[in-house]
mmCIF file of C-alpha atoms in Angstrom:
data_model
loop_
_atom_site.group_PDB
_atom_site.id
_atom_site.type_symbol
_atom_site.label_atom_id
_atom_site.label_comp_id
_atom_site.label_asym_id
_atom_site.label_seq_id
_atom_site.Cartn_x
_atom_site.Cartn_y
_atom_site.Cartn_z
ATOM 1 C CA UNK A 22 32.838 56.022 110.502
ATOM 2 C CA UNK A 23 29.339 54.134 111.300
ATOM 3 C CA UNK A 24 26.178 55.819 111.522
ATOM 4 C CA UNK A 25 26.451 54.584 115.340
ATOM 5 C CA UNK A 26 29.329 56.326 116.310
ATOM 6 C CA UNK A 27 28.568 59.461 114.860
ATOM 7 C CA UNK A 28 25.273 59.116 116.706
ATOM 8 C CA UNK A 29 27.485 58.296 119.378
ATOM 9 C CA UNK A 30 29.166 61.520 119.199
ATOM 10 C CA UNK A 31 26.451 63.915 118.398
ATOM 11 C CA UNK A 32 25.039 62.472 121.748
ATOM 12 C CA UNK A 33 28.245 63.535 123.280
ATOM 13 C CA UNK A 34 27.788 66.916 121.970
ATOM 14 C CA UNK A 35 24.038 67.490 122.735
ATOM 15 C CA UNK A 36 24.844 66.376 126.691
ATOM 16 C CA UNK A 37 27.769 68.563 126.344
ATOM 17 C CA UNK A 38 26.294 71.789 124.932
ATOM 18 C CA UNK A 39 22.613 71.251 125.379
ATOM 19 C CA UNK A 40 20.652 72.886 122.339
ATOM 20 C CA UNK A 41 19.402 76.459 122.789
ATOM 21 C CA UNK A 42 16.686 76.637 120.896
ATOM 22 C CA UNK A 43 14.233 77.801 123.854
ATOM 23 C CA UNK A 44 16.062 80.908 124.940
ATOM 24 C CA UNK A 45 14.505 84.208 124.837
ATOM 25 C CA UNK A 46 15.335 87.824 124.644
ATOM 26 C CA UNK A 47 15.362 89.005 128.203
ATOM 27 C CA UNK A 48 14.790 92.673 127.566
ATOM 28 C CA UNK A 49 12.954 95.420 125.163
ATOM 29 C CA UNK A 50 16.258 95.864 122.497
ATOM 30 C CA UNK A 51 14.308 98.983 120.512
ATOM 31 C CA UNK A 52 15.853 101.722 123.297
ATOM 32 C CA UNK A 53 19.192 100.502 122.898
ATOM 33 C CA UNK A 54 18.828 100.660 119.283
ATOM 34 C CA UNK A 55 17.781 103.978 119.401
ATOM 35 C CA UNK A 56 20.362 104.959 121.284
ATOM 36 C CA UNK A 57 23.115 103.848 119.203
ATOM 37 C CA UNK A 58 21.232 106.267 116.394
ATOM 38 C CA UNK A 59 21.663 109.193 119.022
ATOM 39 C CA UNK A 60 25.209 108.380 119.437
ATOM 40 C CA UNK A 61 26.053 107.995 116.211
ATOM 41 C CA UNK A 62 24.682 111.658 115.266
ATOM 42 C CA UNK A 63 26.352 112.915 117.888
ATOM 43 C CA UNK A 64 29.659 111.391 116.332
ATOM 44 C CA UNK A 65 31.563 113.710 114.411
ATOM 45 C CA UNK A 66 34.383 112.092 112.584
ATOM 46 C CA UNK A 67 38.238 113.330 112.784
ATOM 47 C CA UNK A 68 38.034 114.898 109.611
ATOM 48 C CA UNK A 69 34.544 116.656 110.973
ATOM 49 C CA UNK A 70 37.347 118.027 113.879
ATOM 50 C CA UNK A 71 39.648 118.764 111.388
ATOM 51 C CA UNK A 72 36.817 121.470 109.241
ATOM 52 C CA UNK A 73 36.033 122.508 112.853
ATOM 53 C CA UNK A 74 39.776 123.719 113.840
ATOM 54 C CA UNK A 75 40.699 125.110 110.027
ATOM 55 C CA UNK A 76 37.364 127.524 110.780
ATOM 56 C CA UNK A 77 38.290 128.380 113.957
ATOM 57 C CA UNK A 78 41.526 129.701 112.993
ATOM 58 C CA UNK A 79 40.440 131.171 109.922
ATOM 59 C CA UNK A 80 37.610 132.812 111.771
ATOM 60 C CA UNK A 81 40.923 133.968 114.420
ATOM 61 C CA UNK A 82 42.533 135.439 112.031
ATOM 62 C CA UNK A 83 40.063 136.734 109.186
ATOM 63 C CA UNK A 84 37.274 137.940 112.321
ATOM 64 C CA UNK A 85 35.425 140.223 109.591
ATOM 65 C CA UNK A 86 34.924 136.885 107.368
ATOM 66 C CA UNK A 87 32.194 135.875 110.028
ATOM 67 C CA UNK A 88 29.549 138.225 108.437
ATOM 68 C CA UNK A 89 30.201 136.517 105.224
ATOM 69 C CA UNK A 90 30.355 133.282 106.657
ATOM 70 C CA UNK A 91 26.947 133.447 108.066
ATOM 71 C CA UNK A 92 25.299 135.181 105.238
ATOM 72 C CA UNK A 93 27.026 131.750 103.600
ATOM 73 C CA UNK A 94 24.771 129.708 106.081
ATOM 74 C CA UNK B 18 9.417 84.068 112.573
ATOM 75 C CA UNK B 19 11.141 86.300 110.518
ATOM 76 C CA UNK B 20 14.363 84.410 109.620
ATOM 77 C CA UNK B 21 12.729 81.323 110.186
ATOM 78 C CA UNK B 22 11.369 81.540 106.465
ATOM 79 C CA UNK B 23 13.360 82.114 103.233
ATOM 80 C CA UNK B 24 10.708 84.393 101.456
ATOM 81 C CA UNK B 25 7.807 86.076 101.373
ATOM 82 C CA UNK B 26 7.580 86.702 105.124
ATOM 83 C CA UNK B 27 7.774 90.954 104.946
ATOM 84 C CA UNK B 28 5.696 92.911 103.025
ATOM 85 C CA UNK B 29 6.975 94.444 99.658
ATOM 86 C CA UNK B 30 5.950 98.060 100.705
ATOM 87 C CA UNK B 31 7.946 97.770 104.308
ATOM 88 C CA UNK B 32 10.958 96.425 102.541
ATOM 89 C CA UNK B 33 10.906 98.899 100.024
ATOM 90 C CA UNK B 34 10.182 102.072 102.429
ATOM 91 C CA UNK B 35 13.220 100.188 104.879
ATOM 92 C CA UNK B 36 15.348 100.308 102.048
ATOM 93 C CA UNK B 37 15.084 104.462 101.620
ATOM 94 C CA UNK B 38 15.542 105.101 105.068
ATOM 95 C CA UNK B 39 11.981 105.216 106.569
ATOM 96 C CA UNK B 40 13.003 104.550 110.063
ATOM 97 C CA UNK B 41 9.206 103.723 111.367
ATOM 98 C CA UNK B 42 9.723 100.912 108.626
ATOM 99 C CA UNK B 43 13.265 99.959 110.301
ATOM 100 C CA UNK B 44 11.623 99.315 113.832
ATOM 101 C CA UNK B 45 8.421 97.338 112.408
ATOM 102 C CA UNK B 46 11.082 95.324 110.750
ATOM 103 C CA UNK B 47 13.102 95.206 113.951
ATOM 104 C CA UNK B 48 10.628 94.647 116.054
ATOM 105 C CA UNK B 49 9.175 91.714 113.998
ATOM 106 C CA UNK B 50 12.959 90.094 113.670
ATOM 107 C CA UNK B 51 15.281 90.590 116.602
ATOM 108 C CA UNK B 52 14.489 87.934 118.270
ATOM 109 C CA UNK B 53 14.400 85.260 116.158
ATOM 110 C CA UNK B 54 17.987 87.366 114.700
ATOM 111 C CA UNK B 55 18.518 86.577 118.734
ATOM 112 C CA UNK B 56 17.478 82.903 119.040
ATOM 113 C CA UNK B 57 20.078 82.207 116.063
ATOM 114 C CA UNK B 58 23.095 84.189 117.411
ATOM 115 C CA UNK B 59 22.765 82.754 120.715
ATOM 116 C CA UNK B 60 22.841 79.103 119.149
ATOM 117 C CA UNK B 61 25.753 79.573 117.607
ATOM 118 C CA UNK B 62 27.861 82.354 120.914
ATOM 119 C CA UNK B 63 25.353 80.582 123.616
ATOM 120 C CA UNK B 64 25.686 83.246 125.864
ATOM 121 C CA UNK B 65 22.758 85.385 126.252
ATOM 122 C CA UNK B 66 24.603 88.564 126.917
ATOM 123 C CA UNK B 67 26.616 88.778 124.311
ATOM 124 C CA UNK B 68 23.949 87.336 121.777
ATOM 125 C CA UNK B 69 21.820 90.609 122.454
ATOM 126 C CA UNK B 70 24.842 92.604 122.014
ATOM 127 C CA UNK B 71 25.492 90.987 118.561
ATOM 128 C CA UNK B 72 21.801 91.102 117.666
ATOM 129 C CA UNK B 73 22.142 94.934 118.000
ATOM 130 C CA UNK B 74 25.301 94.947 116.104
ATOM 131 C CA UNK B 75 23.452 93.258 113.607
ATOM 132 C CA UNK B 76 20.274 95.730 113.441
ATOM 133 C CA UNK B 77 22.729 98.223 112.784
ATOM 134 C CA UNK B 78 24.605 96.985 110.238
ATOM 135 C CA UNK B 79 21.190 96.217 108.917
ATOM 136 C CA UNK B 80 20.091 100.023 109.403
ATOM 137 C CA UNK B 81 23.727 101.066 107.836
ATOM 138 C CA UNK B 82 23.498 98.437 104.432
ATOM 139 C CA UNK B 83 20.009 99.473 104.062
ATOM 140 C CA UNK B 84 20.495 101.110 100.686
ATOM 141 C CA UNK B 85 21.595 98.390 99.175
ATOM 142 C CA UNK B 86 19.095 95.962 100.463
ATOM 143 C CA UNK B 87 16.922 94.335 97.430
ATOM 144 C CA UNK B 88 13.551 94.715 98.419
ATOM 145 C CA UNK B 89 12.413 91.856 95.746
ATOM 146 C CA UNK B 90 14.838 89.427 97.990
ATOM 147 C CA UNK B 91 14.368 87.965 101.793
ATOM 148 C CA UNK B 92 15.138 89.916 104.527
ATOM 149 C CA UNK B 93 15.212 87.148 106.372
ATOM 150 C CA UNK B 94 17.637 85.113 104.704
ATOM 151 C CA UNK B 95 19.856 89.003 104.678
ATOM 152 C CA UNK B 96 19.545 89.199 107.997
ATOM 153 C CA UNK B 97 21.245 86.153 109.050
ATOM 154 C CA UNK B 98 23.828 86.523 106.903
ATOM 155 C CA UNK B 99 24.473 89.175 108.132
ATOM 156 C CA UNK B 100 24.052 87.302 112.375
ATOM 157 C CA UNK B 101 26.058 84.513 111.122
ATOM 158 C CA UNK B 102 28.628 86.498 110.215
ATOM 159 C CA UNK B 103 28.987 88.738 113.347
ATOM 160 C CA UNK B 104 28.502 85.834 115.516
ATOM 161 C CA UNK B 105 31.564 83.991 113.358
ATOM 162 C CA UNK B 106 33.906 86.709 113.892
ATOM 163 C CA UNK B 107 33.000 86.730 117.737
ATOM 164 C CA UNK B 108 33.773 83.243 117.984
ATOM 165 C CA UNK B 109 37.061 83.728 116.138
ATOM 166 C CA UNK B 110 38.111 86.669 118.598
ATOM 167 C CA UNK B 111 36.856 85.038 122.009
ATOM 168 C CA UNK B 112 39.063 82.304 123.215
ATOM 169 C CA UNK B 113 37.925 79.132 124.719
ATOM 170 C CA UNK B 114 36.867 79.599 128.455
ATOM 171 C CA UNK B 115 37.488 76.249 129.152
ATOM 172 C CA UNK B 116 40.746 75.282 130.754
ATOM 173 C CA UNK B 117 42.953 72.852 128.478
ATOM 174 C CA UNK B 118 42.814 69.194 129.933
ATOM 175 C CA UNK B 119 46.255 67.530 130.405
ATOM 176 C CA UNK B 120 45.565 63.892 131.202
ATOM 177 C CA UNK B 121 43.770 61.980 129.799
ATOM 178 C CA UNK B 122 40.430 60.147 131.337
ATOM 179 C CA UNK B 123 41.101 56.885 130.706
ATOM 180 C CA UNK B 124 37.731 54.648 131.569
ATOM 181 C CA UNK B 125 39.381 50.938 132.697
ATOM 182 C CA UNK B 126 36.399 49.767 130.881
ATOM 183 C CA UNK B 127 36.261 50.691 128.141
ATOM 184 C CA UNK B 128 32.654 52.551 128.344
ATOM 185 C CA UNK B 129 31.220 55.435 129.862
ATOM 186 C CA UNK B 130 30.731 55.101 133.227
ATOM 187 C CA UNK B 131 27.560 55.855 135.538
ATOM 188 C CA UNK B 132 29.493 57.897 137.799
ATOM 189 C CA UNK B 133 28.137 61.871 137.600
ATOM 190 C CA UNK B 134 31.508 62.739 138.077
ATOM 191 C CA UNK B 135 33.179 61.254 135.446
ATOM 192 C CA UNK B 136 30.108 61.835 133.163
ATOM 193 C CA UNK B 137 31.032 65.544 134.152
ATOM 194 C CA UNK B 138 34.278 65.124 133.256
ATOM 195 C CA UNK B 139 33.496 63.822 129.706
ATOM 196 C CA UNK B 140 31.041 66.393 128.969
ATOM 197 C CA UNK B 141 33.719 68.961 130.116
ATOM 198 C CA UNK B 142 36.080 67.026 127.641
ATOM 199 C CA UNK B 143 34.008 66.841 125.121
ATOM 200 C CA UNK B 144 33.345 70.561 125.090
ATOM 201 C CA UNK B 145 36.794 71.224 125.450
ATOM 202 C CA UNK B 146 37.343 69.488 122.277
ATOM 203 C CA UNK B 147 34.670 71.345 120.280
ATOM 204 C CA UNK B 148 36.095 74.664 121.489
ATOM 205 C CA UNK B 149 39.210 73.467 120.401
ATOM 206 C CA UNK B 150 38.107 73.587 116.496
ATOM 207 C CA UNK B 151 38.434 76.582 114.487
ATOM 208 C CA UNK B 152 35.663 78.847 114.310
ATOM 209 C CA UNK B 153 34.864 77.779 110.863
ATOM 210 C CA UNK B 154 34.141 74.440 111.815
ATOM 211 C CA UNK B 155 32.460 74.904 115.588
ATOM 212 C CA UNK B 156 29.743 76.844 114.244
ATOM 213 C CA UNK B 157 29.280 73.974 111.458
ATOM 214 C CA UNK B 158 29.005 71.607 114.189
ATOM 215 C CA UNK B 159 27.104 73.423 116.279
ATOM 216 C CA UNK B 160 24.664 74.421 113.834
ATOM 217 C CA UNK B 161 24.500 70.624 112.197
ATOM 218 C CA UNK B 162 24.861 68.171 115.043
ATOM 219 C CA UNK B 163 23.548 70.263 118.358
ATOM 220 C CA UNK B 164 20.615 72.796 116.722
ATOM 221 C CA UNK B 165 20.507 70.031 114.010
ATOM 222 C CA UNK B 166 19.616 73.039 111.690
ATOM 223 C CA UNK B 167 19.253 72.068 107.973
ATOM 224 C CA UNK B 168 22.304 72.294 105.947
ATOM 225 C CA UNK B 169 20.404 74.550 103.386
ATOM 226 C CA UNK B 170 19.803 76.417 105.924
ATOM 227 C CA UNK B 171 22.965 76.520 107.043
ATOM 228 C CA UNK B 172 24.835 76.971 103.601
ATOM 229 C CA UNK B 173 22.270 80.221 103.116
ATOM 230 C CA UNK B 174 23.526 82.114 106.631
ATOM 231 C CA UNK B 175 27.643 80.644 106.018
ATOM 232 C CA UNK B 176 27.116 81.849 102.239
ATOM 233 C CA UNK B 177 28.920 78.481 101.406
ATOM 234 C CA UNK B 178 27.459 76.034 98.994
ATOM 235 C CA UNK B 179 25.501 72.717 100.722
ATOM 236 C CA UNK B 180 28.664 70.434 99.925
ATOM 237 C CA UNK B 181 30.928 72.771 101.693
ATOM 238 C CA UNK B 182 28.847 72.412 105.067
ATOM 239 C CA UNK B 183 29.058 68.392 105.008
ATOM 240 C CA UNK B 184 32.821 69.153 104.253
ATOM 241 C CA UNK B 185 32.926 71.387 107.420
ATOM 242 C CA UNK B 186 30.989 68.995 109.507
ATOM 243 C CA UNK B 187 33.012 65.885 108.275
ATOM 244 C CA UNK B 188 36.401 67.372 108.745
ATOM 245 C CA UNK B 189 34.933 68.751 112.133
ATOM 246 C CA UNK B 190 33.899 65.455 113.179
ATOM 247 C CA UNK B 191 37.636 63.975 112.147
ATOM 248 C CA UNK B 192 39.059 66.827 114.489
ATOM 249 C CA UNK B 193 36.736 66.327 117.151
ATOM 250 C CA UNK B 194 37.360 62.244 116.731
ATOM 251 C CA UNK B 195 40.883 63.110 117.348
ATOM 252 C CA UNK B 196 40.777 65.858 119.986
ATOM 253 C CA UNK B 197 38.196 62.660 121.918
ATOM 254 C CA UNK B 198 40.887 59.877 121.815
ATOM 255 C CA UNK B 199 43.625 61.795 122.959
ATOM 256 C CA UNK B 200 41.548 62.325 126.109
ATOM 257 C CA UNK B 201 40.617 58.839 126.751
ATOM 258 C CA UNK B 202 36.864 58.822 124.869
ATOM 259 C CA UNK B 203 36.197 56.587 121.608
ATOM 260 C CA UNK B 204 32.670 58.076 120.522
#
């Protein structure tokens, strides 16, 4: 392979995918950001689900545990 | 330019206050690097849409690692890592928009021809052929031969040694060499 045709070809590949090196971001990118910290504390994982329903029964069954529950909290 | 330099280019105190969590410290970092974290995703994805997407994806992960960061080390050079990386395994799920090309363009001449058509058709060729390689080896090329990055520079965001970029590039360029003559072009 000469230097010539690999110029060759890097020529084909610059007129195919002309370099990008001028683009720019169109937009502000910090709100989005921000919102994926919003939705991620809003995220509670299927174990998170799984506490959730074991106190809800609990609490359905055992109703005088909620005083000691909240004194708890 | 953040990622533009290797070192040096935050200060020690922001680094360090990043790495525990201070989120003010987060956005100055953020808003001093996302887009240059953009300008090298979209190089390598060159679609603007998806390379702010990524650049997000990349804050986050960013945001997410930050405990483990090194303050003593480039964010920088951390950050695109981490870019090259996302926009690598984007490249490796999307598949070529390009249509394959049956027949071959065979130029009677030998040479390209003037004709805006047919130079059309070879640049539509030709970037059939590079989408054609696997991810590994487009984003060498594209990095090397179109952004004509450096290959230290390159090595540093693949995490691959110098000699294993020329190794991508030169079995890249084999492929590509290949992928050409079958459709009628002798670069």
């Amino acid at each position: 392979m000469s230097e010539h045709h690999d110029e060759k070809l890097r020529e084909l590949l610059r007129e195919a995918l002309p370099p990008v090196a001028e683009s720019e971001v169109n937009r502000d990118l910090w709100p989005q950001m921000l919102r994926r910290f919003d939705q991620q504390k809003l995220r509670l994982s299927w174990f998170d689900w799984v506490l959730v329903a074991a106190l809800m029964i609990w609490l359905w069954f055992f109703p005088e545990a909620t005083a000691a529950l909240l004194y708890q909290l | 330019m953040c990622i533009e330099r290797d070192s040096g280019e935050q200060p020690r105190e922001l680094l360090e206050r990043f790495a525990l969590g201070d989120l003010e410290a987060f956005e100055a970092l953020f808003q001093g690097c996302h887009r240059d974290v953009y300008k090298w995703i979209v190089r390598i994805v060159r679609d603007s849409a998806v390379a702010e997407e990524l650049t997000l994806e990349t804050f986050w992960r960013i945001h997410r690692a930050r405990a483990r960061f090194d303050p003593a080390r480039s964010f920088g050079a951390w950050a695109r890592r981490i870019a090259t990386n996302l926009a690598l395994d984007h490249l490796k799920t999307v598949r070529s928009e390009l249509m394959p090309l049956e027949t071959p363009a065979r130029d009677p001449s030998g040479g390209m021809m003037a004709d805006p058509v047919r130079q059309g058709e070879i640049r539509q060729r030709v970037a059939h052929a590079l989408h054609q390689l696997p991810a590994k080896l487009r984003v060498a090329v594209i990095l090397a031969l179109i952004e004509e990055e450096p290959y230290e520079r390159i090595a540093a965001a693949l995490g691959i040694s110098i000699g294993a970029v020329k190794s991508r590039v030169f079995r890249a360029v084999r492929k590509l060499r290949e992928e050409l003559k079958r459709a009628g072009i002798e670069p």
